[in-house]
Amino acid sequence: MTQRAIPYYWSSVDWPRFMADYPPPPTFAGAMAALSDEQLHELQDKRFRDRVREAWAVPFYRDRWTAAGLEPGDIRELDDIAKIPAFTSDDLKRSIEDEPPFGSHQNFALEAMATPLKIQSSGGTSGLPRPTLFDPVAWEAQAIQFARAFHAQGAQVGDVLQITLTNSLANTAWCSSTAAMNWCGLVPLTTGSGVVTPSKRQLELAREWGTAGWVAFGEYLKILAETAVREGIDLARDLRTRFIHTYLGVDVEGHLRKLLSAAWGCEIFDNYGTHEVGLIGFECEAHDNLHVNDDTAVLEITDRESGAPAGTGEPGNLIVTSLHRSVPPIIRYDLKDLMRVSGRRMCGCGLRTSKLSGFLGRSDEMVKLKATSVYPRSAQDVIQGDARTTGEFLCVVETVGEGLASRERMRVRIEKRAGVQDPRLEADMAKMLHTAFGVSVDVEIVPPDSLAPLTGLGGEGKVKRLLDLR
Ligand SMILES: [Zn+2]
């Protein structure tokens, strides 16, 4: 049998060209500032046209676009983007079911193996997770997105970056460690989650090896802070943490940020990203919304009901088009995440980009209660803000009654802090959640640490806040 040629990683990309196309720090800020709005639009337009051309060769896109009455000549420029039908993760799921194991949206061939490839995956609460392939360009461009974030968040060459997500199927940990080592001179310390390296050991390593920055989910930072108290470690005094790169979830009022900042004695930086297109937005030291990696993604916000473009500054579904990803292209992916986007402007930190709000909720987790749209994750603000709770909660939705008399009911199970015996807690929470949701919900106060098996807290993935029993 003839062996096929090995596609060596180091020779698969024109690296100087790649670095000019997707500038890593510290040149990123200057490169973006040097572009006028017209020049950035031109750059995005050029990359968009390249990605659209590639997408026409992918059955998933060709079939969907043709069914929508489009022909290749109809999408001439970025300004035509809204003509293209958006897709959701359900469409990807169907594409995989129809053409297992990778789906009709992929455009690589393992038989040809023309470039090095890596399989990562996302989601998959039922059945197999959705696979996404990475070629070296997608892999390194997504690492550069993270490197820009670390740099804007105060990382300095030689800093130890402790990454408390596991290098496994999901790619946040991989992006972080690749960014640290390849693109910003940090020393990645890949401890993985608490499942891989126990929380006490995580803190001991940080103390002994001088961790300067952390990559961790907000919920896990709370667990580490509680472990520190138990073990007699003073986070602010015994550790040398300067910055924390995290994902705060819905934290409009900033309760979780304040809590973490007080516990760790350092600045907290929120970020937003998604598996297929990488880190879309990152916070800088000015803490003024999130910077968008404009050269790697085009963002649109659409009305969550009608799908029409939302007004400037209005919250709606985030639709993203990747500008760097060819294997496979990602064009108008409706992420069902509620966000706000604002235009390009100069930030106090010296970066000139579009800005993205923090995460506002999941529109596919929306529950209709008495004709009111309720987003379970928006309970986070209220619950994190009350010191009588651990901040942990789970919204349980079920149908009660039969036939015409049936209705949907939501019960919010909230953990109280150990030792709290306040008989008013339940009523107080019900009142505050009524205000937050605009409709009354049932509240059930439960013991500390009792929800983790249902929310997945402390595990590998994102924490679940909705249990749908309908
Ligand atoms: Zn900034």
Tab-separated table of C-alpha atoms and ligand atoms in Angstrom:
chain	number	residue	atom	x	y	z
A	1	MET	CA	0.000	0.000	0.000
A	2	THR	CA	1.363	3.432	-0.900
A	3	GLN	CA	1.617	5.815	1.968
A	4	ARG	CA	0.105	9.234	1.370
A	5	ALA	CA	2.298	12.277	1.921
A	6	ILE	CA	2.259	13.581	5.474
A	7	PRO	CA	0.801	17.113	5.602
A	8	TYR	CA	3.346	18.683	7.962
A	9	TYR	CA	1.902	21.387	10.211
A	10	TRP	CA	4.915	23.696	10.046
A	11	SER	CA	4.855	23.900	6.235
A	12	SER	CA	1.073	24.015	5.833
A	13	VAL	CA	0.734	27.774	6.278
A	14	ASP	CA	2.616	30.809	4.985
A	15	TRP	CA	3.244	32.080	8.510
A	16	PRO	CA	4.485	35.650	7.829
A	17	ARG	CA	1.497	36.179	5.531
A	18	PHE	CA	-0.836	34.664	8.126
A	19	MET	CA	0.483	37.003	10.846
A	20	ALA	CA	-0.065	39.973	8.561
A	21	ASP	CA	-3.617	38.799	7.837
A	22	TYR	CA	-4.534	38.151	11.493
A	23	PRO	CA	-2.176	40.310	13.550
A	24	PRO	CA	-1.409	38.884	16.983
A	25	PRO	CA	-0.492	41.179	19.884
A	26	PRO	CA	1.175	43.568	20.197
A	27	THR	CA	0.684	44.641	16.538
A	28	PHE	CA	-3.091	44.040	16.566
A	29	ALA	CA	-4.021	47.373	18.171
A	30	GLY	CA	-1.938	49.421	15.732
A	31	ALA	CA	-3.086	47.420	12.714
A	32	MET	CA	-6.766	47.910	13.571
A	33	ALA	CA	-6.367	51.582	14.451
A	34	ALA	CA	-4.655	52.182	11.104
A	35	LEU	CA	-7.724	50.941	9.214
A	36	SER	CA	-10.422	53.455	8.396
A	37	ASP	CA	-13.999	52.194	8.589
A	38	GLU	CA	-14.001	51.923	4.778
A	39	GLN	CA	-10.765	49.930	4.785
A	40	LEU	CA	-12.084	47.541	7.439
A	41	HIS	CA	-15.269	47.112	5.414
A	42	GLU	CA	-13.147	46.333	2.349
A	43	LEU	CA	-11.131	43.758	4.296
A	44	GLN	CA	-14.289	42.120	5.641
A	45	ASP	CA	-15.870	42.232	2.185
A	46	LYS	CA	-12.880	40.505	0.579
A	47	ARG	CA	-12.833	37.717	3.179
A	48	PHE	CA	-16.620	37.379	3.049
A	49	ARG	CA	-16.549	36.903	-0.740
A	50	ASP	CA	-13.834	34.251	-0.384
A	51	ARG	CA	-15.860	32.367	2.240
A	52	VAL	CA	-19.066	32.587	0.165
A	53	ARG	CA	-17.253	31.179	-2.840
A	54	GLU	CA	-16.030	28.247	-0.734
A	55	ALA	CA	-19.515	27.753	0.719
A	56	TRP	CA	-21.122	27.354	-2.721
A	57	ALA	CA	-19.023	24.185	-3.052
A	58	VAL	CA	-20.392	22.770	0.221
A	59	PRO	CA	-23.660	20.796	-0.194
A	60	PHE	CA	-25.158	22.114	3.062
A	61	TYR	CA	-24.942	25.731	1.882
A	62	ARG	CA	-25.544	25.100	-1.814
A	63	ASP	CA	-28.800	23.248	-1.109
A	64	ARG	CA	-30.103	25.739	1.454
A	65	TRP	CA	-29.208	28.786	-0.617
A	66	THR	CA	-30.596	27.325	-3.842
A	67	ALA	CA	-33.838	26.434	-2.025
A	68	ALA	CA	-34.031	30.085	-0.958
A	69	GLY	CA	-33.885	31.097	-4.652
A	70	LEU	CA	-30.265	32.272	-4.622
A	71	GLU	CA	-27.746	31.801	-7.395
A	72	PRO	CA	-23.980	32.270	-7.056
A	73	GLY	CA	-24.089	35.712	-8.704
A	74	ASP	CA	-26.665	36.998	-6.199
A	75	ILE	CA	-24.170	37.362	-3.348
A	76	ARG	CA	-21.673	39.865	-4.694
A	77	GLU	CA	-20.590	41.656	-1.563
A	78	LEU	CA	-20.896	41.896	2.180
A	79	ASP	CA	-23.867	44.238	1.842
A	80	ASP	CA	-25.815	41.288	0.338
A	81	ILE	CA	-25.358	39.239	3.490
A	82	ALA	CA	-28.964	39.541	4.696
A	83	LYS	CA	-30.172	37.782	1.523
A	84	ILE	CA	-28.538	34.565	2.752
A	85	PRO	CA	-30.714	32.370	4.970
A	86	ALA	CA	-29.319	31.922	8.487
A	87	PHE	CA	-28.899	28.468	9.995
A	88	THR	CA	-29.028	27.154	13.550
A	89	SER	CA	-27.410	24.307	15.459
A	90	ASP	CA	-30.559	22.260	14.696
A	91	ASP	CA	-29.733	22.526	10.982
A	92	LEU	CA	-26.218	21.234	11.685
A	93	LYS	CA	-27.692	18.389	13.724
A	94	ARG	CA	-29.942	17.418	10.798
A	95	SER	CA	-27.026	17.680	8.391
A	96	ILE	CA	-25.092	15.190	10.551
A	97	GLU	CA	-28.080	12.846	10.801
A	98	ASP	CA	-28.512	12.919	7.024
A	99	GLU	CA	-24.837	12.438	6.270
A	100	PRO	CA	-23.088	10.800	9.199
A	101	PRO	CA	-20.652	11.038	10.770
A	102	PHE	CA	-19.596	14.642	10.018
A	103	GLY	CA	-22.528	16.114	8.066
A	104	SER	CA	-22.979	17.739	4.667
A	105	HIS	CA	-21.671	21.077	5.984
A	106	GLN	CA	-18.080	19.811	6.167
A	107	ASN	CA	-15.797	20.255	3.178
A	108	PHE	CA	-12.741	18.230	3.990
A	109	ALA	CA	-11.745	14.763	2.901
A	110	LEU	CA	-9.846	12.517	5.281
A	111	GLU	CA	-8.951	10.457	2.195
A	112	ALA	CA	-7.102	13.389	0.632
A	113	MET	CA	-5.717	14.774	3.907
A	114	ALA	CA	-4.341	17.798	2.112
A	115	THR	CA	-3.840	19.655	5.372
A	116	PRO	CA	-3.444	18.685	9.046
A	117	LEU	CA	-6.847	18.415	10.735
A	118	LYS	CA	-8.187	18.180	14.255
A	119	ILE	CA	-11.672	17.261	15.437
A	120	GLN	CA	-13.263	19.298	18.202
A	121	SER	CA	-16.894	19.271	19.228
A	122	SER	CA	-19.539	21.277	20.982
A	123	GLY	CA	-22.912	20.860	22.609
A	124	GLY	CA	-24.522	17.482	22.392
A	125	THR	CA	-26.838	17.327	25.387
A	126	SER	CA	-28.520	14.390	23.636
A	127	GLY	CA	-26.806	12.028	21.231
A	128	LEU	CA	-23.334	12.666	19.856
A	129	PRO	CA	-21.845	16.162	20.054
A	130	ARG	CA	-21.506	18.256	16.877
A	131	PRO	CA	-18.035	17.789	15.396
A	132	THR	CA	-16.121	20.731	13.951
A	133	LEU	CA	-12.899	20.292	12.025
A	134	PHE	CA	-9.967	22.627	12.393
A	135	ASP	CA	-7.262	23.171	9.819
A	136	PRO	CA	-4.105	25.067	10.887
A	137	VAL	CA	-5.531	28.456	9.813
A	138	ALA	CA	-8.732	28.056	11.852
A	139	TRP	CA	-6.726	26.641	14.774
A	140	GLU	CA	-4.162	29.421	14.923
A	141	ALA	CA	-6.560	32.269	14.029
A	142	GLN	CA	-8.763	31.246	16.947
A	143	ALA	CA	-5.690	31.133	19.176
A	144	ILE	CA	-4.786	34.656	18.024
A	145	GLN	CA	-8.269	35.830	19.019
A	146	PHE	CA	-7.501	34.628	22.554
A	147	ALA	CA	-3.983	36.085	22.525
A	148	ARG	CA	-5.450	39.518	21.729
A	149	ALA	CA	-7.791	39.106	24.685
A	150	PHE	CA	-5.040	38.104	27.144
A	151	HIS	CA	-2.922	41.026	25.976
A	152	ALA	CA	-5.788	43.515	26.399
A	153	GLN	CA	-6.440	42.036	29.842
A	154	GLY	CA	-2.991	42.824	31.138
A	155	ALA	CA	-1.025	39.656	30.394
A	156	GLN	CA	2.725	40.182	30.209
A	157	VAL	CA	5.390	38.089	28.537
A	158	GLY	CA	6.556	35.402	30.964
A	159	ASP	CA	3.297	35.266	32.941
A	160	VAL	CA	2.046	31.836	33.988
A	161	LEU	CA	-1.508	31.344	32.730
A	162	GLN	CA	-3.463	28.695	34.617
A	163	ILE	CA	-6.144	27.150	32.435
A	164	THR	CA	-8.845	25.392	34.445
A	165	LEU	CA	-10.721	23.951	31.490
A	166	THR	CA	-9.642	20.582	30.186
A	167	ASN	CA	-7.968	20.138	26.802
A	168	SER	CA	-10.666	17.781	25.586
A	169	LEU	CA	-13.504	17.885	23.056
A	170	ALA	CA	-14.457	21.503	23.710
A	171	ASN	CA	-11.889	23.981	22.483
A	172	THR	CA	-11.726	26.903	24.941
A	173	ALA	CA	-8.841	25.255	26.784
A	174	TRP	CA	-7.017	24.414	23.547
A	175	CYS	CA	-7.445	27.954	22.209
A	176	SER	CA	-6.141	29.345	25.498
A	177	SER	CA	-3.051	27.162	25.699
A	178	THR	CA	-2.243	27.573	21.985
A	179	ALA	CA	-2.680	31.340	22.334
A	180	ALA	CA	-0.470	31.486	25.412
A	181	MET	CA	2.401	29.474	23.983
A	182	ASN	CA	2.298	30.412	20.277
A	183	TRP	CA	1.054	33.977	20.221
A	184	CYS	CA	1.670	35.977	23.373
A	185	GLY	CA	4.629	34.630	25.311
A	186	LEU	CA	2.655	33.298	28.268
A	187	VAL	CA	3.433	30.010	29.969
A	188	PRO	CA	0.312	27.848	29.906
A	189	LEU	CA	-0.327	25.758	33.010
A	190	THR	CA	-2.961	23.315	31.819
A	191	THR	CA	-4.370	22.036	35.075
A	192	GLY	CA	-7.747	21.275	33.477
A	193	SER	CA	-10.992	21.403	35.426
A	194	GLY	CA	-11.505	20.389	39.048
A	195	VAL	CA	-12.263	16.888	37.802
A	196	VAL	CA	-8.700	16.562	36.474
A	197	THR	CA	-6.806	18.562	39.111
A	198	PRO	CA	-8.636	18.951	42.458
A	199	SER	CA	-9.372	22.530	43.490
A	200	LYS	CA	-7.016	22.418	46.487
A	201	ARG	CA	-4.155	21.294	44.237
A	202	GLN	CA	-5.037	24.007	41.688
A	203	LEU	CA	-4.535	26.639	44.378
A	204	GLU	CA	-1.310	25.074	45.658
A	205	LEU	CA	0.153	25.034	42.140
A	206	ALA	CA	-0.882	28.642	41.597
A	207	ARG	CA	0.782	29.652	44.839
A	208	GLU	CA	4.010	27.714	44.232
A	209	TRP	CA	4.411	28.380	40.506
A	210	GLY	CA	3.273	32.004	40.600
A	211	THR	CA	0.153	31.980	38.413
A	212	ALA	CA	-0.468	35.530	37.129
A	213	GLY	CA	-3.630	34.893	35.109
A	214	TRP	CA	-6.450	32.394	35.112
A	215	VAL	CA	-8.807	31.076	32.465
A	216	ALA	CA	-11.890	29.788	34.265
A	217	PHE	CA	-15.682	29.841	34.181
A	218	GLY	CA	-17.312	32.155	36.750
A	219	GLU	CA	-18.887	29.281	38.617
A	220	TYR	CA	-15.567	27.491	39.038
A	221	LEU	CA	-13.878	30.655	40.308
A	222	LYS	CA	-16.449	30.654	43.100
A	223	ILE	CA	-15.627	27.045	43.931
A	224	LEU	CA	-11.913	27.887	44.031
A	225	ALA	CA	-12.621	30.867	46.293
A	226	GLU	CA	-14.600	28.665	48.697
A	227	THR	CA	-11.851	26.039	48.643
A	228	ALA	CA	-9.333	28.736	49.507
A	229	VAL	CA	-11.358	29.777	52.567
A	230	ARG	CA	-11.587	26.133	53.681
A	231	GLU	CA	-7.861	25.559	53.207
A	232	GLY	CA	-6.774	28.782	54.870
A	233	ILE	CA	-5.387	30.272	51.632
A	234	ASP	CA	-5.820	34.021	51.229
A	235	LEU	CA	-6.346	34.503	47.490
A	236	ALA	CA	-5.370	38.155	47.503
A	237	ARG	CA	-2.299	37.748	49.747
A	238	ASP	CA	-0.944	34.268	48.979
A	239	LEU	CA	-1.466	34.252	45.206
A	240	ARG	CA	-0.031	36.620	42.603
A	241	THR	CA	-3.123	36.815	40.400
A	242	ARG	CA	-3.320	39.966	38.258
A	243	PHE	CA	-6.100	39.078	35.835
A	244	ILE	CA	-8.863	36.555	35.342
A	245	HIS	CA	-10.188	35.691	31.878
A	246	THR	CA	-13.695	34.367	32.385
A	247	TYR	CA	-17.221	33.973	31.037
A	248	LEU	CA	-19.621	35.698	33.423
A	249	GLY	CA	-22.904	34.680	31.798
A	250	VAL	CA	-25.806	37.070	32.342
A	251	ASP	CA	-24.272	39.604	34.710
A	252	VAL	CA	-25.922	42.861	33.667
A	253	GLU	CA	-25.914	44.232	37.222
A	254	GLY	CA	-22.351	43.024	37.780
A	255	HIS	CA	-23.046	41.003	40.945
A	256	LEU	CA	-20.907	38.019	39.933
A	257	ARG	CA	-18.079	40.274	38.769
A	258	LYS	CA	-18.049	42.154	42.108
A	259	LEU	CA	-18.182	38.955	44.097
A	260	LEU	CA	-15.266	37.418	42.181
A	261	SER	CA	-13.226	40.580	42.161
A	262	ALA	CA	-13.598	40.912	45.949
A	263	ALA	CA	-12.747	37.255	46.563
A	264	TRP	CA	-9.689	37.218	44.278
A	265	GLY	CA	-8.475	40.769	44.776
A	266	CYS	CA	-7.914	41.352	41.051
A	267	GLU	CA	-9.622	42.480	37.879
A	268	ILE	CA	-12.170	40.251	36.195
A	269	PHE	CA	-12.497	40.193	32.401
A	270	ASP	CA	-15.621	38.950	30.663
A	271	ASN	CA	-15.452	37.298	27.236
A	272	TYR	CA	-17.784	35.755	24.729
A	273	GLY	CA	-17.152	33.064	22.185
A	274	THR	CA	-18.502	30.056	20.503
A	275	HIS	CA	-17.080	26.757	19.430
A	276	GLU	CA	-17.183	27.193	15.651
A	277	VAL	CA	-16.059	30.809	15.274
A	278	GLY	CA	-13.913	31.233	18.356
A	279	LEU	CA	-13.597	34.230	20.639
A	280	ILE	CA	-15.943	36.817	19.191
A	281	GLY	CA	-15.583	39.422	21.935
A	282	PHE	CA	-13.251	40.211	24.827
A	283	GLU	CA	-13.146	42.814	27.540
A	284	CYS	CA	-10.179	45.140	27.995
A	285	GLU	CA	-8.904	47.133	30.962
A	286	ALA	CA	-11.418	49.912	30.196
A	287	HIS	CA	-14.277	47.451	30.964
A	288	ASP	CA	-16.473	49.134	28.382
A	289	ASN	CA	-18.374	46.264	26.710
A	290	LEU	CA	-16.454	43.654	24.695
A	291	HIS	CA	-14.080	44.299	21.803
A	292	VAL	CA	-15.050	42.422	18.650
A	293	ASN	CA	-12.388	40.612	16.617
A	294	ASP	CA	-13.698	42.450	13.533
A	295	ASP	CA	-11.219	40.900	11.101
A	296	THR	CA	-12.417	37.382	11.959
A	297	ALA	CA	-16.183	37.798	12.285
A	298	VAL	CA	-19.103	39.829	10.991
A	299	LEU	CA	-21.895	40.205	13.531
A	300	GLU	CA	-25.578	40.897	12.938
A	301	ILE	CA	-28.365	41.223	15.496
A	302	THR	CA	-31.854	40.128	14.507
A	303	ASP	CA	-35.213	40.452	16.191
A	304	ARG	CA	-35.774	37.267	18.175
A	305	GLU	CA	-39.374	36.895	16.943
A	306	SER	CA	-39.349	38.128	13.332
A	307	GLY	CA	-35.716	37.512	12.320
A	308	ALA	CA	-35.557	41.022	10.800
A	309	PRO	CA	-32.516	43.185	11.591
A	310	ALA	CA	-32.843	44.670	15.076
A	311	GLY	CA	-32.449	48.415	15.600
A	312	THR	CA	-28.997	49.731	16.567
A	313	GLY	CA	-28.280	48.918	20.183
A	314	GLU	CA	-31.382	46.718	20.479
A	315	PRO	CA	-30.877	43.243	21.951
A	316	GLY	CA	-31.560	40.302	19.664
A	317	ASN	CA	-30.204	37.030	18.328
A	318	LEU	CA	-26.546	37.161	17.413
A	319	ILE	CA	-25.882	35.933	13.871
A	320	VAL	CA	-22.245	35.408	13.109
A	321	THR	CA	-20.279	34.903	9.912
A	322	SER	CA	-16.707	33.723	10.294
A	323	LEU	CA	-14.202	35.511	8.085
A	324	HIS	CA	-11.215	33.244	8.777
A	325	ARG	CA	-12.727	29.781	8.687
A	326	SER	CA	-12.743	27.740	5.471
A	327	VAL	CA	-12.908	24.169	6.791
A	328	PRO	CA	-15.884	24.458	6.910
A	329	PRO	CA	-17.099	28.000	6.207
A	330	ILE	CA	-19.558	29.372	8.784
A	331	ILE	CA	-21.954	31.796	7.147
A	332	ARG	CA	-24.865	33.386	9.005
A	333	TYR	CA	-24.959	31.086	11.993
A	334	ASP	CA	-27.838	32.046	14.285
A	335	LEU	CA	-26.361	31.313	17.693
A	336	LYS	CA	-29.623	32.022	19.570
A	337	ASP	CA	-27.592	34.053	22.040
A	338	LEU	CA	-29.095	37.392	22.987
A	339	MET	CA	-26.614	40.246	22.667
A	340	ARG	CA	-26.282	43.863	21.604
A	341	VAL	CA	-23.749	45.160	19.090
A	342	SER	CA	-22.598	48.735	18.619
A	343	GLY	CA	-20.505	50.355	15.909
A	344	ARG	CA	-16.762	50.723	15.698
A	345	ARG	CA	-15.221	53.306	17.999
A	346	MET	CA	-11.964	54.118	19.746
A	347	CYS	CA	-11.840	52.649	23.240
A	348	GLY	CA	-10.022	54.048	26.268
A	349	CYS	CA	-7.513	51.178	25.910
A	350	GLY	CA	-6.442	52.309	22.434
A	351	LEU	CA	-8.203	49.559	20.476
A	352	ARG	CA	-10.612	50.594	17.741
A	353	THR	CA	-13.234	47.885	17.120
A	354	SER	CA	-16.960	47.233	17.155
A	355	LYS	CA	-18.336	46.551	20.619
A	356	LEU	CA	-20.468	43.718	21.900
A	357	SER	CA	-22.543	43.693	25.077
A	358	GLY	CA	-22.118	40.993	27.685
A	359	PHE	CA	-24.221	37.883	27.275
A	360	LEU	CA	-27.937	38.575	27.820
A	361	GLY	CA	-29.460	35.082	27.622
A	362	ARG	CA	-30.346	32.211	25.294
A	363	SER	CA	-33.337	32.785	23.080
A	364	ASP	CA	-33.859	29.034	22.623
A	365	GLU	CA	-34.222	28.697	26.388
A	366	MET	CA	-37.106	31.142	26.304
A	367	VAL	CA	-40.143	29.970	28.231
A	368	LYS	CA	-43.584	31.487	27.645
A	369	LEU	CA	-45.344	32.028	30.955
A	370	LYS	CA	-48.739	33.754	30.829
A	371	ALA	CA	-47.804	35.199	27.416
A	372	THR	CA	-44.568	36.663	28.815
A	373	SER	CA	-41.174	35.635	27.407
A	374	VAL	CA	-38.918	34.517	30.236
A	375	TYR	CA	-35.180	33.849	29.876
A	376	PRO	CA	-34.037	31.550	32.701
A	377	ARG	CA	-30.425	32.773	32.738
A	378	SER	CA	-31.542	36.295	33.552
A	379	ALA	CA	-32.265	35.013	37.099
A	380	GLN	CA	-28.494	34.927	37.632
A	381	ASP	CA	-28.289	38.655	38.370
A	382	VAL	CA	-30.910	38.574	41.129
A	383	ILE	CA	-29.693	35.375	42.751
A	384	GLN	CA	-25.967	36.176	42.656
A	385	GLY	CA	-26.788	39.540	44.183
A	386	ASP	CA	-28.235	38.017	47.382
A	387	ALA	CA	-25.627	36.892	49.900
A	388	ARG	CA	-28.093	34.485	51.527
A	389	THR	CA	-27.808	32.239	48.455
A	390	THR	CA	-24.818	30.381	47.031
A	391	GLY	CA	-25.723	31.981	43.680
A	392	GLU	CA	-26.591	28.571	42.270
A	393	PHE	CA	-30.004	27.936	40.750
A	394	LEU	CA	-31.960	25.828	38.285
A	395	CYS	CA	-35.207	26.752	36.523
A	396	VAL	CA	-37.509	23.749	36.171
A	397	VAL	CA	-40.244	24.087	33.568
A	398	GLU	CA	-43.150	21.673	33.410
A	399	THR	CA	-46.636	21.451	32.032
A	400	VAL	CA	-49.371	21.184	34.620
A	401	GLY	CA	-53.037	20.377	33.985
A	402	GLU	CA	-54.626	18.690	30.982
A	403	GLY	CA	-55.922	19.848	27.587
A	404	LEU	CA	-57.204	23.413	27.474
A	405	ALA	CA	-56.510	23.859	31.170
A	406	SER	CA	-52.842	22.951	30.729
A	407	ARG	CA	-50.241	25.630	31.278
A	408	GLU	CA	-46.525	25.931	31.738
A	409	ARG	CA	-45.106	26.450	35.164
A	410	MET	CA	-41.604	27.447	36.153
A	411	ARG	CA	-40.107	26.648	39.511
A	412	VAL	CA	-36.777	28.260	40.357
A	413	ARG	CA	-34.776	26.082	42.715
A	414	ILE	CA	-32.272	28.247	44.581
A	415	GLU	CA	-29.476	27.062	46.857
A	416	LYS	CA	-29.235	28.815	50.206
A	417	ARG	CA	-25.867	29.354	51.801
A	418	ALA	CA	-24.914	26.972	54.644
A	419	GLY	CA	-26.215	28.201	57.990
A	420	VAL	CA	-28.813	30.594	56.527
A	421	GLN	CA	-32.142	30.235	58.353
A	422	ASP	CA	-34.081	33.194	57.007
A	423	PRO	CA	-37.800	32.407	56.691
A	424	ARG	CA	-38.220	35.391	54.314
A	425	LEU	CA	-35.726	34.148	51.731
A	426	GLU	CA	-38.275	32.301	49.605
A	427	ALA	CA	-40.731	35.222	49.497
A	428	ASP	CA	-37.938	37.740	48.853
A	429	MET	CA	-36.600	35.703	45.950
A	430	ALA	CA	-40.099	35.236	44.499
A	431	LYS	CA	-40.609	39.001	44.611
A	432	MET	CA	-37.273	39.850	43.001
A	433	LEU	CA	-37.680	37.223	40.300
A	434	HIS	CA	-41.179	38.531	39.581
A	435	THR	CA	-39.605	41.914	38.882
A	436	ALA	CA	-36.778	40.416	36.807
A	437	PHE	CA	-38.980	38.129	34.713
A	438	GLY	CA	-42.109	40.298	34.568
A	439	VAL	CA	-44.225	37.340	35.674
A	440	SER	CA	-44.546	35.382	38.909
A	441	VAL	CA	-42.714	32.075	39.297
A	442	ASP	CA	-42.554	29.491	42.079
A	443	VAL	CA	-39.445	29.454	44.228
A	444	GLU	CA	-38.020	26.504	46.104
A	445	ILE	CA	-35.098	26.999	48.472
A	446	VAL	CA	-32.779	23.989	48.506
A	447	PRO	CA	-29.654	23.077	50.541
A	448	PRO	CA	-26.179	24.200	49.453
A	449	ASP	CA	-24.428	22.044	46.819
A	450	SER	CA	-27.617	20.109	46.062
A	451	LEU	CA	-28.027	21.354	42.478
A	452	ALA	CA	-24.585	20.497	41.110
A	453	PRO	CA	-25.657	17.049	39.789
A	454	LEU	CA	-28.342	18.782	37.691
A	455	THR	CA	-26.498	21.936	36.640
A	456	GLY	CA	-23.178	20.211	35.962
A	457	LEU	CA	-21.379	22.744	38.192
A	458	GLY	CA	-17.708	21.869	38.620
A	459	GLY	CA	-17.778	19.583	35.571
A	460	GLU	CA	-16.389	20.122	32.104
A	461	GLY	CA	-19.141	21.929	30.222
A	462	LYS	CA	-21.211	25.058	30.618
A	463	VAL	CA	-23.490	25.142	33.642
A	464	LYS	CA	-27.138	24.294	32.875
A	465	ARG	CA	-29.822	26.626	34.194
A	466	LEU	CA	-32.920	25.153	32.582
A	467	LEU	CA	-34.441	21.729	33.178
A	468	ASP	CA	-37.227	21.324	30.677
A	469	LEU	CA	-39.728	18.635	31.725
A	470	ARG	CA	-42.410	19.588	29.167
B	1	ZN	ZN	-10.718	48.676	25.111
